[in-house]
Amino acid sequence: MLSESSQESRFLVKVVKKQRPINLNLQTMQFPVTAIASILHRVSGIIIFVVIGILLWVLGLSLSSAEGFFQVSIVMESFIIKLIFWVILTIIAYHTIGGIRHILMDFGYLDKTLAMGKITANIVFLLTVVLSILAGIFVC
């Protein structure tokens, strides 16, 4: 005799095996703004995790001695390094604002509806652009 759980799993297997169209080409998919915001928040978190180690190493080098500070200050004057630093600041700004959005939704200050998700995702993108411009002014 089959147990009740195995009968349930048979039923679930039949439901899951329905023929559904499968499109694995990500370039043809239209992601909603909420999905884009969520994916970018995760990617920005991974990037920040990697970059924090590099930034701490640079900070340690600059604080180690006057010569180390001089080396870091010379490197930081390069346009490419300033551009990279601006991108890092933009990523940190996006991740911070997106994290605040998630916290506000989790604590119930914002509705967990699709409409509110779209509105807050667009607000996060808009605030990121504003902070990115301010970071560009700061870095230059």
Short mmCIF file of N, CA and C in Angstrom, two decimals:
data_model
loop_
_atom_site.label_atom_id
_atom_site.label_comp_id
_atom_site.label_asym_id
_atom_site.label_seq_id
_atom_site.Cartn_x
_atom_site.Cartn_y
_atom_site.Cartn_z
N MET A 1 0.83 -1.18 0.00
CA MET A 1 0.00 0.00 0.00
C MET A 1 0.87 1.24 0.00
N LEU A 2 0.41 2.21 -0.71
CA LEU A 2 1.11 3.49 -0.73
C LEU A 2 0.67 4.34 0.44
N SER A 3 1.61 4.99 1.01
CA SER A 3 1.26 5.88 2.11
C SER A 3 0.59 7.13 1.56
N GLU A 4 0.01 7.89 2.44
CA GLU A 4 -0.71 9.09 2.03
C GLU A 4 0.23 10.12 1.42
N SER A 5 1.45 10.22 1.94
CA SER A 5 2.39 11.22 1.43
C SER A 5 2.86 10.85 0.02
N SER A 6 3.02 9.57 -0.27
CA SER A 6 3.44 9.19 -1.62
C SER A 6 2.31 9.40 -2.62
N GLN A 7 1.05 9.23 -2.19
CA GLN A 7 -0.07 9.53 -3.08
C GLN A 7 -0.13 11.02 -3.37
N GLU A 8 0.16 11.84 -2.37
CA GLU A 8 0.19 13.28 -2.58
C GLU A 8 1.32 13.66 -3.53
N SER A 9 2.47 13.03 -3.39
CA SER A 9 3.60 13.36 -4.26
C SER A 9 3.31 12.93 -5.69
N ARG A 10 2.59 11.82 -5.89
CA ARG A 10 2.19 11.42 -7.25
C ARG A 10 1.31 12.48 -7.86
N PHE A 11 0.38 12.99 -7.08
CA PHE A 11 -0.51 14.03 -7.57
C PHE A 11 0.29 15.28 -7.95
N LEU A 12 1.24 15.65 -7.11
CA LEU A 12 2.04 16.84 -7.38
C LEU A 12 2.89 16.67 -8.63
N VAL A 13 3.41 15.47 -8.85
CA VAL A 13 4.22 15.22 -10.04
C VAL A 13 3.37 15.40 -11.29
N LYS A 14 2.14 14.93 -11.26
CA LYS A 14 1.26 15.08 -12.42
C LYS A 14 0.94 16.54 -12.68
N VAL A 15 0.77 17.32 -11.64
CA VAL A 15 0.46 18.73 -11.81
C VAL A 15 1.66 19.48 -12.38
N VAL A 16 2.84 19.16 -11.91
CA VAL A 16 4.04 19.87 -12.34
C VAL A 16 4.41 19.53 -13.77
N LYS A 17 4.07 18.33 -14.26
CA LYS A 17 4.48 17.91 -15.58
C LYS A 17 3.57 18.42 -16.70
N LYS A 18 2.73 19.38 -16.42
CA LYS A 18 1.90 19.95 -17.48
C LYS A 18 2.79 20.59 -18.53
N GLN A 19 2.33 20.56 -19.76
CA GLN A 19 3.08 21.18 -20.84
C GLN A 19 2.96 22.69 -20.75
N ARG A 20 4.07 23.34 -20.56
CA ARG A 20 4.09 24.79 -20.50
C ARG A 20 5.11 25.30 -21.50
N PRO A 21 4.86 26.45 -22.08
CA PRO A 21 5.87 26.99 -22.99
C PRO A 21 7.12 27.40 -22.20
N ILE A 22 8.26 27.05 -22.72
CA ILE A 22 9.51 27.38 -22.05
C ILE A 22 10.32 28.28 -22.97
N ASN A 23 10.64 29.45 -22.47
CA ASN A 23 11.45 30.39 -23.22
C ASN A 23 12.67 30.69 -22.37
N LEU A 24 13.81 30.19 -22.77
CA LEU A 24 15.02 30.37 -21.99
C LEU A 24 15.86 31.55 -22.47
N ASN A 25 15.41 32.27 -23.47
CA ASN A 25 16.14 33.42 -23.98
C ASN A 25 15.78 34.64 -23.13
N LEU A 26 16.69 35.06 -22.26
CA LEU A 26 16.41 36.16 -21.34
C LEU A 26 16.25 37.50 -22.06
N GLN A 27 16.79 37.62 -23.28
CA GLN A 27 16.70 38.88 -24.00
C GLN A 27 15.29 39.13 -24.54
N THR A 28 14.49 38.10 -24.67
CA THR A 28 13.13 38.29 -25.18
C THR A 28 12.11 38.45 -24.06
N MET A 29 12.52 38.25 -22.83
CA MET A 29 11.59 38.35 -21.71
C MET A 29 11.44 39.81 -21.29
N GLN A 30 10.24 40.17 -20.89
CA GLN A 30 9.96 41.51 -20.38
C GLN A 30 9.78 41.41 -18.87
N PHE A 31 10.83 41.78 -18.14
CA PHE A 31 10.75 41.73 -16.69
C PHE A 31 10.00 42.94 -16.17
N PRO A 32 9.14 42.77 -15.16
CA PRO A 32 8.50 43.93 -14.54
C PRO A 32 9.53 44.72 -13.73
N VAL A 33 9.20 45.98 -13.48
CA VAL A 33 10.13 46.86 -12.77
C VAL A 33 10.46 46.33 -11.38
N THR A 34 9.52 45.64 -10.76
CA THR A 34 9.79 45.08 -9.43
C THR A 34 10.83 43.96 -9.49
N ALA A 35 10.79 43.16 -10.54
CA ALA A 35 11.77 42.09 -10.70
C ALA A 35 13.15 42.67 -10.98
N ILE A 36 13.21 43.70 -11.81
CA ILE A 36 14.48 44.35 -12.11
C ILE A 36 15.07 44.94 -10.83
N ALA A 37 14.23 45.60 -10.04
CA ALA A 37 14.70 46.19 -8.78
C ALA A 37 15.23 45.12 -7.84
N SER A 38 14.54 43.99 -7.75
CA SER A 38 14.96 42.91 -6.86
C SER A 38 16.27 42.29 -7.32
N ILE A 39 16.39 42.03 -8.62
CA ILE A 39 17.61 41.43 -9.16
C ILE A 39 18.79 42.37 -8.96
N LEU A 40 18.60 43.66 -9.26
CA LEU A 40 19.68 44.62 -9.09
C LEU A 40 20.09 44.77 -7.62
N HIS A 41 19.13 44.64 -6.71
CA HIS A 41 19.46 44.73 -5.29
C HIS A 41 20.35 43.57 -4.88
N ARG A 42 20.07 42.39 -5.38
CA ARG A 42 20.90 41.23 -5.05
C ARG A 42 22.29 41.34 -5.67
N VAL A 43 22.33 41.75 -6.93
CA VAL A 43 23.62 41.90 -7.62
C VAL A 43 24.46 42.98 -6.94
N SER A 44 23.82 44.09 -6.57
CA SER A 44 24.57 45.17 -5.91
C SER A 44 25.12 44.70 -4.56
N GLY A 45 24.38 43.85 -3.87
CA GLY A 45 24.88 43.31 -2.60
C GLY A 45 26.12 42.46 -2.79
N ILE A 46 26.14 41.66 -3.84
CA ILE A 46 27.31 40.83 -4.13
C ILE A 46 28.50 41.71 -4.49
N ILE A 47 28.27 42.72 -5.31
CA ILE A 47 29.35 43.63 -5.70
C ILE A 47 29.90 44.35 -4.48
N ILE A 48 29.03 44.83 -3.62
CA ILE A 48 29.48 45.53 -2.41
C ILE A 48 30.31 44.60 -1.53
N PHE A 49 29.89 43.35 -1.41
CA PHE A 49 30.63 42.38 -0.60
C PHE A 49 32.07 42.24 -1.11
N VAL A 50 32.25 42.21 -2.41
CA VAL A 50 33.59 42.07 -2.99
C VAL A 50 34.39 43.37 -2.85
N VAL A 51 33.73 44.49 -3.11
CA VAL A 51 34.42 45.78 -3.13
C VAL A 51 34.84 46.23 -1.73
N ILE A 52 34.08 45.86 -0.71
CA ILE A 52 34.42 46.27 0.66
C ILE A 52 35.83 45.82 1.03
N GLY A 53 36.20 44.62 0.66
CA GLY A 53 37.55 44.14 0.96
C GLY A 53 38.62 44.98 0.30
N ILE A 54 38.40 45.34 -0.96
CA ILE A 54 39.36 46.18 -1.68
C ILE A 54 39.44 47.56 -1.05
N LEU A 55 38.29 48.14 -0.73
CA LEU A 55 38.28 49.48 -0.12
C LEU A 55 38.96 49.47 1.25
N LEU A 56 38.75 48.42 2.02
CA LEU A 56 39.42 48.33 3.33
C LEU A 56 40.93 48.19 3.17
N TRP A 57 41.37 47.47 2.14
CA TRP A 57 42.80 47.34 1.88
C TRP A 57 43.40 48.70 1.52
N VAL A 58 42.70 49.47 0.67
CA VAL A 58 43.16 50.80 0.28
C VAL A 58 43.18 51.72 1.50
N LEU A 59 42.16 51.65 2.33
CA LEU A 59 42.13 52.46 3.55
C LEU A 59 43.29 52.10 4.47
N GLY A 60 43.55 50.81 4.64
CA GLY A 60 44.68 50.38 5.46
C GLY A 60 46.01 50.87 4.92
N LEU A 61 46.15 50.84 3.59
CA LEU A 61 47.38 51.33 2.97
C LEU A 61 47.55 52.82 3.21
N SER A 62 46.46 53.57 3.08
CA SER A 62 46.55 55.03 3.27
C SER A 62 46.81 55.40 4.72
N LEU A 63 46.37 54.58 5.66
CA LEU A 63 46.58 54.88 7.08
C LEU A 63 47.88 54.31 7.64
N SER A 64 48.55 53.47 6.87
CA SER A 64 49.75 52.80 7.38
C SER A 64 50.93 53.74 7.55
N SER A 65 51.08 54.67 6.62
CA SER A 65 52.21 55.60 6.71
C SER A 65 51.94 56.79 5.80
N ALA A 66 52.81 57.78 5.92
CA ALA A 66 52.69 58.96 5.05
C ALA A 66 52.94 58.57 3.59
N GLU A 67 53.88 57.65 3.38
CA GLU A 67 54.17 57.20 2.02
C GLU A 67 52.98 56.45 1.43
N GLY A 68 52.33 55.62 2.24
CA GLY A 68 51.14 54.90 1.78
C GLY A 68 50.02 55.85 1.43
N PHE A 69 49.83 56.88 2.26
CA PHE A 69 48.82 57.89 1.97
C PHE A 69 49.13 58.61 0.66
N PHE A 70 50.41 58.93 0.45
CA PHE A 70 50.82 59.61 -0.78
C PHE A 70 50.55 58.73 -1.99
N GLN A 71 50.85 57.43 -1.89
CA GLN A 71 50.60 56.50 -3.01
C GLN A 71 49.11 56.43 -3.34
N VAL A 72 48.28 56.33 -2.32
CA VAL A 72 46.83 56.25 -2.54
C VAL A 72 46.31 57.55 -3.14
N SER A 73 46.80 58.68 -2.66
CA SER A 73 46.32 59.97 -3.18
C SER A 73 46.73 60.16 -4.63
N ILE A 74 47.90 59.67 -5.03
CA ILE A 74 48.33 59.75 -6.43
C ILE A 74 47.41 58.90 -7.31
N VAL A 75 47.13 57.68 -6.86
CA VAL A 75 46.27 56.77 -7.64
C VAL A 75 44.85 57.31 -7.75
N MET A 76 44.35 57.92 -6.68
CA MET A 76 42.97 58.42 -6.67
C MET A 76 42.76 59.62 -7.59
N GLU A 77 43.83 60.24 -8.08
CA GLU A 77 43.69 61.37 -8.99
C GLU A 77 43.42 60.93 -10.42
N SER A 78 43.56 59.66 -10.72
CA SER A 78 43.32 59.14 -12.07
C SER A 78 41.83 59.20 -12.40
N PHE A 79 41.52 59.54 -13.66
CA PHE A 79 40.11 59.62 -14.08
C PHE A 79 39.43 58.26 -13.99
N ILE A 80 40.13 57.21 -14.38
CA ILE A 80 39.54 55.86 -14.35
C ILE A 80 39.21 55.46 -12.92
N ILE A 81 40.09 55.75 -11.98
CA ILE A 81 39.84 55.40 -10.58
C ILE A 81 38.67 56.21 -10.03
N LYS A 82 38.60 57.49 -10.42
CA LYS A 82 37.46 58.31 -9.99
C LYS A 82 36.16 57.76 -10.55
N LEU A 83 36.18 57.30 -11.81
CA LEU A 83 34.99 56.71 -12.42
C LEU A 83 34.59 55.43 -11.68
N ILE A 84 35.56 54.59 -11.37
CA ILE A 84 35.27 53.36 -10.63
C ILE A 84 34.70 53.69 -9.25
N PHE A 85 35.29 54.68 -8.59
CA PHE A 85 34.81 55.09 -7.26
C PHE A 85 33.38 55.63 -7.35
N TRP A 86 33.08 56.37 -8.42
CA TRP A 86 31.71 56.88 -8.63
C TRP A 86 30.73 55.73 -8.82
N VAL A 87 31.12 54.73 -9.60
CA VAL A 87 30.26 53.56 -9.81
C VAL A 87 30.02 52.84 -8.49
N ILE A 88 31.07 52.70 -7.69
CA ILE A 88 30.93 52.04 -6.38
C ILE A 88 29.97 52.81 -5.49
N LEU A 89 30.11 54.14 -5.46
CA LEU A 89 29.20 54.95 -4.65
C LEU A 89 27.76 54.84 -5.14
N THR A 90 27.58 54.77 -6.46
CA THR A 90 26.23 54.61 -7.02
C THR A 90 25.63 53.26 -6.62
N ILE A 91 26.44 52.21 -6.67
CA ILE A 91 25.97 50.88 -6.29
C ILE A 91 25.60 50.85 -4.80
N ILE A 92 26.42 51.47 -3.97
CA ILE A 92 26.12 51.52 -2.54
C ILE A 92 24.84 52.30 -2.29
N ALA A 93 24.66 53.41 -3.01
CA ALA A 93 23.44 54.22 -2.85
C ALA A 93 22.21 53.41 -3.25
N TYR A 94 22.28 52.71 -4.39
CA TYR A 94 21.14 51.91 -4.83
C TYR A 94 20.82 50.81 -3.82
N HIS A 95 21.85 50.13 -3.35
CA HIS A 95 21.62 49.03 -2.42
C HIS A 95 21.03 49.53 -1.11
N THR A 96 21.50 50.68 -0.65
CA THR A 96 20.99 51.24 0.60
C THR A 96 19.52 51.64 0.46
N ILE A 97 19.19 52.34 -0.61
CA ILE A 97 17.81 52.78 -0.81
C ILE A 97 16.89 51.58 -1.03
N GLY A 98 17.36 50.61 -1.82
CA GLY A 98 16.57 49.40 -2.02
C GLY A 98 16.37 48.62 -0.73
N GLY A 99 17.39 48.60 0.12
CA GLY A 99 17.28 47.93 1.41
C GLY A 99 16.28 48.62 2.32
N ILE A 100 16.29 49.96 2.31
CA ILE A 100 15.30 50.70 3.10
C ILE A 100 13.89 50.40 2.59
N ARG A 101 13.74 50.30 1.27
CA ARG A 101 12.44 49.95 0.68
C ARG A 101 11.96 48.59 1.20
N HIS A 102 12.86 47.61 1.20
CA HIS A 102 12.50 46.27 1.67
C HIS A 102 12.14 46.29 3.16
N ILE A 103 12.90 47.03 3.95
CA ILE A 103 12.62 47.10 5.38
C ILE A 103 11.26 47.74 5.63
N LEU A 104 10.97 48.83 4.91
CA LEU A 104 9.67 49.49 5.09
C LEU A 104 8.51 48.57 4.71
N MET A 105 8.71 47.76 3.68
CA MET A 105 7.66 46.80 3.30
C MET A 105 7.54 45.68 4.33
N ASP A 106 8.68 45.19 4.81
CA ASP A 106 8.65 44.10 5.78
C ASP A 106 8.01 44.51 7.10
N PHE A 107 8.23 45.75 7.52
CA PHE A 107 7.67 46.23 8.78
C PHE A 107 6.24 46.74 8.64
N GLY A 108 5.70 46.70 7.44
CA GLY A 108 4.31 47.06 7.23
C GLY A 108 4.04 48.54 7.02
N TYR A 109 5.08 49.34 6.85
CA TYR A 109 4.87 50.76 6.59
C TYR A 109 4.41 51.01 5.16
N LEU A 110 4.71 50.07 4.26
CA LEU A 110 4.26 50.15 2.87
C LEU A 110 3.45 48.89 2.56
N ASP A 111 2.42 49.05 1.76
CA ASP A 111 1.60 47.90 1.38
C ASP A 111 2.42 46.93 0.52
N LYS A 112 2.13 45.66 0.67
CA LYS A 112 2.80 44.64 -0.14
C LYS A 112 1.95 44.30 -1.36
N THR A 113 1.59 45.32 -2.11
CA THR A 113 0.81 45.12 -3.32
C THR A 113 1.70 45.37 -4.53
N LEU A 114 1.26 44.88 -5.67
CA LEU A 114 2.02 45.07 -6.90
C LEU A 114 2.13 46.54 -7.26
N ALA A 115 1.05 47.28 -7.07
CA ALA A 115 1.06 48.71 -7.39
C ALA A 115 2.07 49.45 -6.52
N MET A 116 2.07 49.17 -5.22
CA MET A 116 3.02 49.83 -4.32
C MET A 116 4.45 49.38 -4.64
N GLY A 117 4.62 48.13 -5.02
CA GLY A 117 5.94 47.65 -5.41
C GLY A 117 6.48 48.39 -6.62
N LYS A 118 5.61 48.62 -7.61
CA LYS A 118 6.04 49.36 -8.80
C LYS A 118 6.39 50.80 -8.46
N ILE A 119 5.56 51.43 -7.64
CA ILE A 119 5.80 52.83 -7.26
C ILE A 119 7.12 52.95 -6.50
N THR A 120 7.31 52.09 -5.51
CA THR A 120 8.52 52.20 -4.69
C THR A 120 9.78 51.82 -5.48
N ALA A 121 9.66 50.88 -6.41
CA ALA A 121 10.81 50.54 -7.25
C ALA A 121 11.21 51.73 -8.11
N ASN A 122 10.23 52.41 -8.67
CA ASN A 122 10.54 53.60 -9.48
C ASN A 122 11.12 54.72 -8.62
N ILE A 123 10.63 54.86 -7.39
CA ILE A 123 11.19 55.87 -6.48
C ILE A 123 12.64 55.53 -6.15
N VAL A 124 12.93 54.25 -5.94
CA VAL A 124 14.30 53.83 -5.66
C VAL A 124 15.21 54.18 -6.84
N PHE A 125 14.75 53.91 -8.06
CA PHE A 125 15.55 54.24 -9.24
C PHE A 125 15.78 55.74 -9.35
N LEU A 126 14.74 56.52 -9.09
CA LEU A 126 14.84 57.98 -9.18
C LEU A 126 15.81 58.52 -8.12
N LEU A 127 15.68 58.07 -6.89
CA LEU A 127 16.59 58.52 -5.83
C LEU A 127 18.03 58.09 -6.11
N THR A 128 18.20 56.93 -6.73
CA THR A 128 19.55 56.48 -7.07
C THR A 128 20.17 57.40 -8.10
N VAL A 129 19.38 57.84 -9.08
CA VAL A 129 19.90 58.77 -10.09
C VAL A 129 20.33 60.08 -9.42
N VAL A 130 19.50 60.59 -8.51
CA VAL A 130 19.82 61.84 -7.81
C VAL A 130 21.11 61.67 -6.99
N LEU A 131 21.20 60.59 -6.23
CA LEU A 131 22.40 60.36 -5.42
C LEU A 131 23.62 60.08 -6.28
N SER A 132 23.41 59.48 -7.44
CA SER A 132 24.51 59.23 -8.36
C SER A 132 25.08 60.54 -8.90
N ILE A 133 24.20 61.48 -9.21
CA ILE A 133 24.66 62.80 -9.67
C ILE A 133 25.42 63.50 -8.55
N LEU A 134 24.89 63.44 -7.34
CA LEU A 134 25.59 64.06 -6.20
C LEU A 134 26.94 63.38 -5.94
N ALA A 135 27.00 62.08 -6.10
CA ALA A 135 28.27 61.36 -5.93
C ALA A 135 29.26 61.77 -7.01
N GLY A 136 28.77 61.98 -8.23
CA GLY A 136 29.65 62.44 -9.31
C GLY A 136 30.23 63.81 -9.02
N ILE A 137 29.42 64.69 -8.45
CA ILE A 137 29.91 66.02 -8.07
C ILE A 137 30.95 65.88 -6.95
N PHE A 138 30.69 65.00 -6.00
CA PHE A 138 31.60 64.78 -4.88
C PHE A 138 32.95 64.22 -5.35
N VAL A 139 32.91 63.26 -6.26
CA VAL A 139 34.13 62.59 -6.71
C VAL A 139 34.99 63.52 -7.55
N CYS A 140 34.36 64.34 -8.37
CA CYS A 140 35.14 65.26 -9.22
C CYS A 140 35.77 66.31 -8.37
#
